[in-house]
Amino acid sequence: EDQVTQSPEALRLQEGESSSLNCSYTVSGLRGLFWYRQDPGKGPEFLFTLYSAGEEKEKERLKATLTKKESFLHITAPKPEDSATYLCAVQVIRGGSQGNLIFGKGTKLSVKP
Amino acid sequence: DTAVSQTPKYLVTQMGNDKSIKCEQNLGHDTMYWYKQDSKKFLKIMFSYNNKELIINETVPNRFSPKSPDKAHLNLHINSLELGDSAVYFCASSPRFGPVATNEKLFFGSGTQLSVL
């Protein structure tokens, strides 16, 4: 069964304290891995898509990397406004056609000033 | 302008009632979705429509019936509401249904929090 596991469930950081969020996946065939940010009371907002092992994407203080089994979201010198829940999702290949997005439970990040 | 808008934001109702959630997107996308986020925060797909045609129905009870009058709208009607239906329901859209292309992504609405008492 296709599965996405995110860790930790919650992460508290001091402003400026860099860290990483993990997304491990077990899927039959990966078409793409997505990172989304979700603020309280809002829908997820797209951050990155990664397609193949070794790929990296960066946006401001965030950097996403991908291996054959997991993805990391590195947060460098975070600020309080980075506080949110970060969701990982995978899109799988089923029968040669697109499958659904399978989401993890997310990591709730809190950054204290 | 809001890209994907859904109404209402909050919906509180009694068990057994019938209710609807409306969704509209002004992005010109071909594909729209309904996702459910339960109390454990898992976000799971319920339905996907491509150009008004049902593409995905993920083992959702037939009390849930999506309706797409045109490709900019995807409404969700729920009959005989149950306690377990309480969740946040998200509408989303994407440019097309097919292999993931560069910069292809889902645009989500802000959610409808449904509470069944």
mmCIF file of C-alpha atoms in Angstrom:
data_model
loop_
_atom_site.group_PDB
_atom_site.id
_atom_site.type_symbol
_atom_site.label_atom_id
_atom_site.label_comp_id
_atom_site.label_asym_id
_atom_site.label_seq_id
_atom_site.Cartn_x
_atom_site.Cartn_y
_atom_site.Cartn_z
ATOM 1 C CA GLU A 1 0.000 0.000 0.000
ATOM 2 C CA ASP A 2 1.264 3.481 -0.877
ATOM 3 C CA GLN A 3 2.202 5.384 2.240
ATOM 4 C CA VAL A 4 3.625 8.755 3.270
ATOM 5 C CA THR A 5 5.030 9.330 6.768
ATOM 6 C CA GLN A 6 6.165 12.693 8.073
ATOM 7 C CA SER A 7 8.321 13.332 11.115
ATOM 8 C CA PRO A 8 8.374 14.862 13.573
ATOM 9 C CA GLU A 9 4.664 15.545 14.129
ATOM 10 C CA ALA A 10 5.548 18.836 15.791
ATOM 11 C CA LEU A 11 8.714 20.892 15.913
ATOM 12 C CA ARG A 12 9.459 23.921 18.045
ATOM 13 C CA LEU A 13 12.398 26.101 17.075
ATOM 14 C CA GLN A 14 13.879 29.342 18.250
ATOM 15 C CA GLU A 15 14.169 32.049 15.640
ATOM 16 C CA GLY A 16 17.381 31.427 13.706
ATOM 17 C CA GLU A 17 17.646 27.755 14.729
ATOM 18 C CA SER A 18 17.936 25.724 11.516
ATOM 19 C CA SER A 19 16.402 22.253 11.239
ATOM 20 C CA SER A 20 14.908 19.692 8.842
ATOM 21 C CA LEU A 21 11.542 18.045 8.359
ATOM 22 C CA ASN A 22 11.366 14.511 7.011
ATOM 23 C CA CYS A 23 8.954 12.858 4.588
ATOM 24 C CA SER A 24 9.472 9.156 3.943
ATOM 25 C CA TYR A 25 7.417 7.354 1.338
ATOM 26 C CA THR A 26 6.659 3.845 0.193
ATOM 27 C CA VAL A 27 5.010 3.883 -3.209
ATOM 28 C CA SER A 28 4.788 1.601 -6.199
ATOM 29 C CA GLY A 29 5.956 4.249 -8.638
ATOM 30 C CA LEU A 30 6.692 7.897 -7.884
ATOM 31 C CA ARG A 31 5.686 10.522 -10.403
ATOM 32 C CA GLY A 32 6.303 13.525 -8.172
ATOM 33 C CA LEU A 33 6.698 14.623 -4.557
ATOM 34 C CA PHE A 34 5.081 17.836 -3.370
ATOM 35 C CA TRP A 35 5.560 20.092 -0.373
ATOM 36 C CA TYR A 36 2.721 22.328 0.776
ATOM 37 C CA ARG A 37 2.410 24.837 3.599
ATOM 38 C CA GLN A 38 -0.862 25.104 5.541
ATOM 39 C CA ASP A 39 -1.682 27.996 7.849
ATOM 40 C CA PRO A 40 -4.473 27.632 10.454
ATOM 41 C CA GLY A 41 -7.916 28.035 8.916
ATOM 42 C CA LYS A 42 -6.572 28.023 5.372
ATOM 43 C CA GLY A 43 -6.040 25.605 2.539
ATOM 44 C CA PRO A 44 -2.603 24.179 1.692
ATOM 45 C CA GLU A 45 -0.362 26.417 -0.372
ATOM 46 C CA PHE A 46 2.067 24.926 -2.883
ATOM 47 C CA LEU A 47 5.803 25.183 -2.180
ATOM 48 C CA PHE A 48 7.768 22.696 -4.322
ATOM 49 C CA THR A 49 7.572 19.711 -6.639
ATOM 50 C CA LEU A 50 10.456 17.239 -6.895
ATOM 51 C CA TYR A 51 10.549 14.588 -9.599
ATOM 52 C CA SER A 52 13.727 12.542 -9.282
ATOM 53 C CA ALA A 53 16.303 11.492 -6.690
ATOM 54 C CA GLY A 54 19.028 14.077 -6.242
ATOM 55 C CA GLU A 55 16.804 16.979 -7.190
ATOM 56 C CA GLU A 56 16.787 20.084 -4.977
ATOM 57 C CA LYS A 57 14.544 23.163 -4.936
ATOM 58 C CA GLU A 58 14.950 26.366 -2.924
ATOM 59 C CA LYS A 59 12.667 29.201 -1.953
ATOM 60 C CA GLU A 60 13.815 31.840 0.527
ATOM 61 C CA ARG A 61 14.709 29.991 3.765
ATOM 62 C CA LEU A 62 13.345 26.643 2.524
ATOM 63 C CA LYS A 63 15.187 23.949 0.608
ATOM 64 C CA ALA A 64 13.641 20.634 -0.438
ATOM 65 C CA THR A 65 15.660 17.572 -1.378
ATOM 66 C CA LEU A 66 14.668 14.135 -2.640
ATOM 67 C CA THR A 67 16.145 10.643 -2.411
ATOM 68 C CA LYS A 68 14.638 7.346 -3.518
ATOM 69 C CA LYS A 69 12.959 6.832 -0.153
ATOM 70 C CA GLU A 70 12.503 10.234 1.438
ATOM 71 C CA SER A 71 12.440 13.981 1.104
ATOM 72 C CA PHE A 72 13.740 16.624 3.469
ATOM 73 C CA LEU A 73 12.548 20.172 3.909
ATOM 74 C CA HIS A 74 15.444 22.147 5.338
ATOM 75 C CA ILE A 75 14.652 25.413 7.074
ATOM 76 C CA THR A 76 17.583 27.771 7.452
ATOM 77 C CA ALA A 77 17.465 30.515 10.102
ATOM 78 C CA PRO A 78 13.662 30.334 10.443
ATOM 79 C CA LYS A 79 11.510 33.313 11.389
ATOM 80 C CA PRO A 80 8.215 33.334 13.320
ATOM 81 C CA GLU A 81 6.330 33.797 10.032
ATOM 82 C CA ASP A 82 7.555 30.346 8.950
ATOM 83 C CA SER A 83 5.297 28.828 11.614
ATOM 84 C CA ALA A 84 2.777 26.592 9.851
ATOM 85 C CA THR A 85 2.008 22.953 9.147
ATOM 86 C CA TYR A 86 4.121 21.559 6.309
ATOM 87 C CA LEU A 87 2.511 18.804 4.272
ATOM 88 C CA CYS A 88 4.257 16.314 2.031
ATOM 89 C CA ALA A 89 2.359 14.533 -0.747
ATOM 90 C CA VAL A 90 3.287 12.016 -3.415
ATOM 91 C CA GLN A 91 1.761 11.394 -6.792
ATOM 92 C CA VAL A 92 2.047 7.798 -7.887
ATOM 93 C CA ILE A 93 2.020 6.101 -11.233
ATOM 94 C CA ARG A 94 -0.856 3.659 -11.540
ATOM 95 C CA GLY A 95 -1.232 1.689 -14.713
ATOM 96 C CA GLY A 96 0.817 4.266 -16.549
ATOM 97 C CA SER A 97 -1.586 7.098 -15.753
ATOM 98 C CA GLN A 98 -1.707 9.712 -13.064
ATOM 99 C CA GLY A 99 -2.767 8.692 -9.575
ATOM 100 C CA ASN A 100 -4.066 10.823 -6.756
ATOM 101 C CA LEU A 101 -1.993 12.871 -4.389
ATOM 102 C CA ILE A 102 -1.365 10.930 -1.174
ATOM 103 C CA PHE A 103 -0.710 13.280 1.741
ATOM 104 C CA GLY A 104 1.198 12.765 4.963
ATOM 105 C CA LYS A 105 -0.173 14.023 8.283
ATOM 106 C CA GLY A 106 2.125 17.012 8.257
ATOM 107 C CA THR A 107 4.674 18.552 10.599
ATOM 108 C CA LYS A 108 3.487 21.471 12.700
ATOM 109 C CA LEU A 109 6.330 23.955 12.939
ATOM 110 C CA SER A 110 6.399 26.673 15.609
ATOM 111 C CA VAL A 111 9.146 29.287 15.525
ATOM 112 C CA LYS A 112 9.505 31.411 18.644
ATOM 113 C CA PRO A 113 11.067 34.880 18.536
ATOM 114 C CA ASP B 1 -9.547 38.025 -6.568
ATOM 115 C CA THR B 2 -9.788 34.708 -4.745
ATOM 116 C CA ALA B 3 -8.626 31.885 -7.018
ATOM 117 C CA VAL B 4 -10.623 29.051 -5.428
ATOM 118 C CA SER B 5 -13.526 30.096 -3.250
ATOM 119 C CA GLN B 6 -15.832 27.848 -1.282
ATOM 120 C CA THR B 7 -18.889 28.595 0.806
ATOM 121 C CA PRO B 8 -19.831 28.438 3.547
ATOM 122 C CA LYS B 9 -16.704 28.733 5.718
ATOM 123 C CA TYR B 10 -18.473 27.100 8.667
ATOM 124 C CA LEU B 11 -21.411 24.710 8.622
ATOM 125 C CA VAL B 12 -23.052 23.427 11.796
ATOM 126 C CA THR B 13 -25.972 21.062 11.412
ATOM 127 C CA GLN B 14 -27.892 18.202 12.978
ATOM 128 C CA MET B 15 -27.496 14.533 12.165
ATOM 129 C CA GLY B 16 -29.743 13.401 9.368
ATOM 130 C CA ASN B 17 -29.858 16.765 7.593
ATOM 131 C CA ASP B 18 -28.863 17.364 3.961
ATOM 132 C CA LYS B 19 -26.357 20.125 3.193
ATOM 133 C CA SER B 20 -24.349 21.501 0.276
ATOM 134 C CA ILE B 21 -20.941 23.149 -0.061
ATOM 135 C CA LYS B 22 -20.232 25.279 -3.111
ATOM 136 C CA CYS B 23 -16.916 25.784 -4.868
ATOM 137 C CA GLU B 24 -15.865 28.056 -7.693
ATOM 138 C CA GLN B 25 -12.486 28.644 -9.349
ATOM 139 C CA ASN B 26 -11.588 31.570 -11.591
ATOM 140 C CA LEU B 27 -8.259 30.185 -12.799
ATOM 141 C CA GLY B 28 -9.557 28.616 -15.976
ATOM 142 C CA HIS B 29 -8.478 25.168 -14.769
ATOM 143 C CA ASP B 30 -9.900 21.982 -16.259
ATOM 144 C CA THR B 31 -9.803 19.845 -13.124
ATOM 145 C CA MET B 32 -11.423 20.287 -9.733
ATOM 146 C CA TYR B 33 -11.281 18.185 -6.562
ATOM 147 C CA TRP B 34 -12.856 17.665 -3.180
ATOM 148 C CA TYR B 35 -10.572 16.699 -0.289
ATOM 149 C CA LYS B 36 -11.495 15.819 3.288
ATOM 150 C CA GLN B 37 -9.244 16.667 6.234
ATOM 151 C CA ASP B 38 -10.263 14.741 9.327
ATOM 152 C CA SER B 39 -9.480 15.409 12.989
ATOM 153 C CA LYS B 40 -6.145 13.609 12.613
ATOM 154 C CA LYS B 41 -5.249 16.121 9.895
ATOM 155 C CA PHE B 42 -4.969 13.570 7.087
ATOM 156 C CA LEU B 43 -5.936 15.168 3.789
ATOM 157 C CA LYS B 44 -7.633 12.603 1.535
ATOM 158 C CA ILE B 45 -9.084 12.951 -1.919
ATOM 159 C CA MET B 46 -12.792 12.298 -2.326
ATOM 160 C CA PHE B 47 -13.583 13.220 -5.922
ATOM 161 C CA SER B 48 -11.973 14.639 -9.008
ATOM 162 C CA TYR B 49 -13.750 16.140 -12.007
ATOM 163 C CA ASN B 50 -12.137 16.939 -15.338
ATOM 164 C CA ASN B 51 -14.154 19.170 -17.651
ATOM 165 C CA LYS B 52 -17.347 18.311 -15.748
ATOM 166 C CA GLU B 53 -16.653 14.569 -15.973
ATOM 167 C CA LEU B 54 -16.107 12.452 -12.852
ATOM 168 C CA ILE B 55 -12.591 11.014 -12.912
ATOM 169 C CA ILE B 56 -11.910 9.874 -9.355
ATOM 170 C CA ASN B 57 -14.304 8.589 -6.713
ATOM 171 C CA GLU B 58 -12.338 7.304 -3.771
ATOM 172 C CA THR B 59 -14.696 4.913 -1.981
ATOM 173 C CA VAL B 60 -16.799 7.723 -0.649
ATOM 174 C CA PRO B 61 -20.290 6.804 0.653
ATOM 175 C CA ASN B 62 -22.987 7.501 -1.912
ATOM 176 C CA ARG B 63 -24.499 10.001 0.530
ATOM 177 C CA PHE B 64 -21.879 12.324 -0.957
ATOM 178 C CA SER B 65 -22.760 13.521 -4.438
ATOM 179 C CA PRO B 66 -20.598 15.983 -6.342
ATOM 180 C CA LYS B 67 -22.165 18.146 -9.023
ATOM 181 C CA SER B 68 -20.267 20.065 -11.674
ATOM 182 C CA PRO B 69 -22.553 22.399 -13.670
ATOM 183 C CA ASP B 70 -19.538 23.742 -15.565
ATOM 184 C CA LYS B 71 -15.793 23.375 -15.299
ATOM 185 C CA ALA B 72 -15.489 26.408 -13.002
ATOM 186 C CA HIS B 73 -17.833 24.964 -10.364
ATOM 187 C CA LEU B 74 -17.831 21.783 -8.299
ATOM 188 C CA ASN B 75 -20.402 21.553 -5.547
ATOM 189 C CA LEU B 76 -20.663 18.867 -2.884
ATOM 190 C CA HIS B 77 -24.023 17.695 -1.645
ATOM 191 C CA ILE B 78 -24.225 15.490 1.443
ATOM 192 C CA ASN B 79 -27.378 13.578 2.368
ATOM 193 C CA SER B 80 -28.313 12.195 5.774
ATOM 194 C CA LEU B 81 -25.345 13.694 7.581
ATOM 195 C CA GLU B 82 -23.619 11.541 10.205
ATOM 196 C CA LEU B 83 -21.378 12.440 13.146
ATOM 197 C CA GLY B 84 -18.384 10.958 11.324
ATOM 198 C CA ASP B 85 -18.825 13.441 8.490
ATOM 199 C CA SER B 86 -17.507 16.211 10.742
ATOM 200 C CA ALA B 87 -14.285 17.433 9.140
ATOM 201 C CA VAL B 88 -12.847 20.228 7.056
ATOM 202 C CA TYR B 89 -13.659 19.903 3.368
ATOM 203 C CA PHE B 90 -11.343 21.506 0.835
ATOM 204 C CA CYS B 91 -12.038 22.244 -2.779
ATOM 205 C CA ALA B 92 -9.044 22.444 -5.123
ATOM 206 C CA SER B 93 -8.276 22.902 -8.795
ATOM 207 C CA SER B 94 -5.379 22.200 -11.157
ATOM 208 C CA PRO B 95 -4.680 23.112 -14.778
ATOM 209 C CA ARG B 96 -5.423 19.647 -16.102
ATOM 210 C CA PHE B 97 -5.718 15.989 -15.191
ATOM 211 C CA GLY B 98 -2.773 14.030 -16.428
ATOM 212 C CA PRO B 99 0.934 13.454 -15.864
ATOM 213 C CA VAL B 100 2.542 15.991 -13.584
ATOM 214 C CA ALA B 101 4.083 18.763 -15.615
ATOM 215 C CA THR B 102 6.547 21.420 -14.572
ATOM 216 C CA ASN B 103 4.906 23.872 -12.178
ATOM 217 C CA GLU B 104 1.732 21.785 -12.075
ATOM 218 C CA LYS B 105 0.119 22.117 -8.687
ATOM 219 C CA LEU B 106 -3.121 22.167 -6.797
ATOM 220 C CA PHE B 107 -4.742 25.417 -5.731
ATOM 221 C CA PHE B 108 -6.833 24.962 -2.616
ATOM 222 C CA GLY B 109 -9.775 26.877 -1.249
ATOM 223 C CA SER B 110 -9.767 27.958 2.390
ATOM 224 C CA GLY B 111 -11.941 25.060 3.525
ATOM 225 C CA THR B 112 -15.401 24.468 4.974
ATOM 226 C CA GLN B 113 -15.499 23.275 8.556
ATOM 227 C CA LEU B 114 -18.481 20.950 8.880
ATOM 228 C CA SER B 115 -19.706 20.089 12.369
ATOM 229 C CA VAL B 116 -22.469 17.504 12.689
ATOM 230 C CA LEU B 117 -24.186 17.501 16.080
#
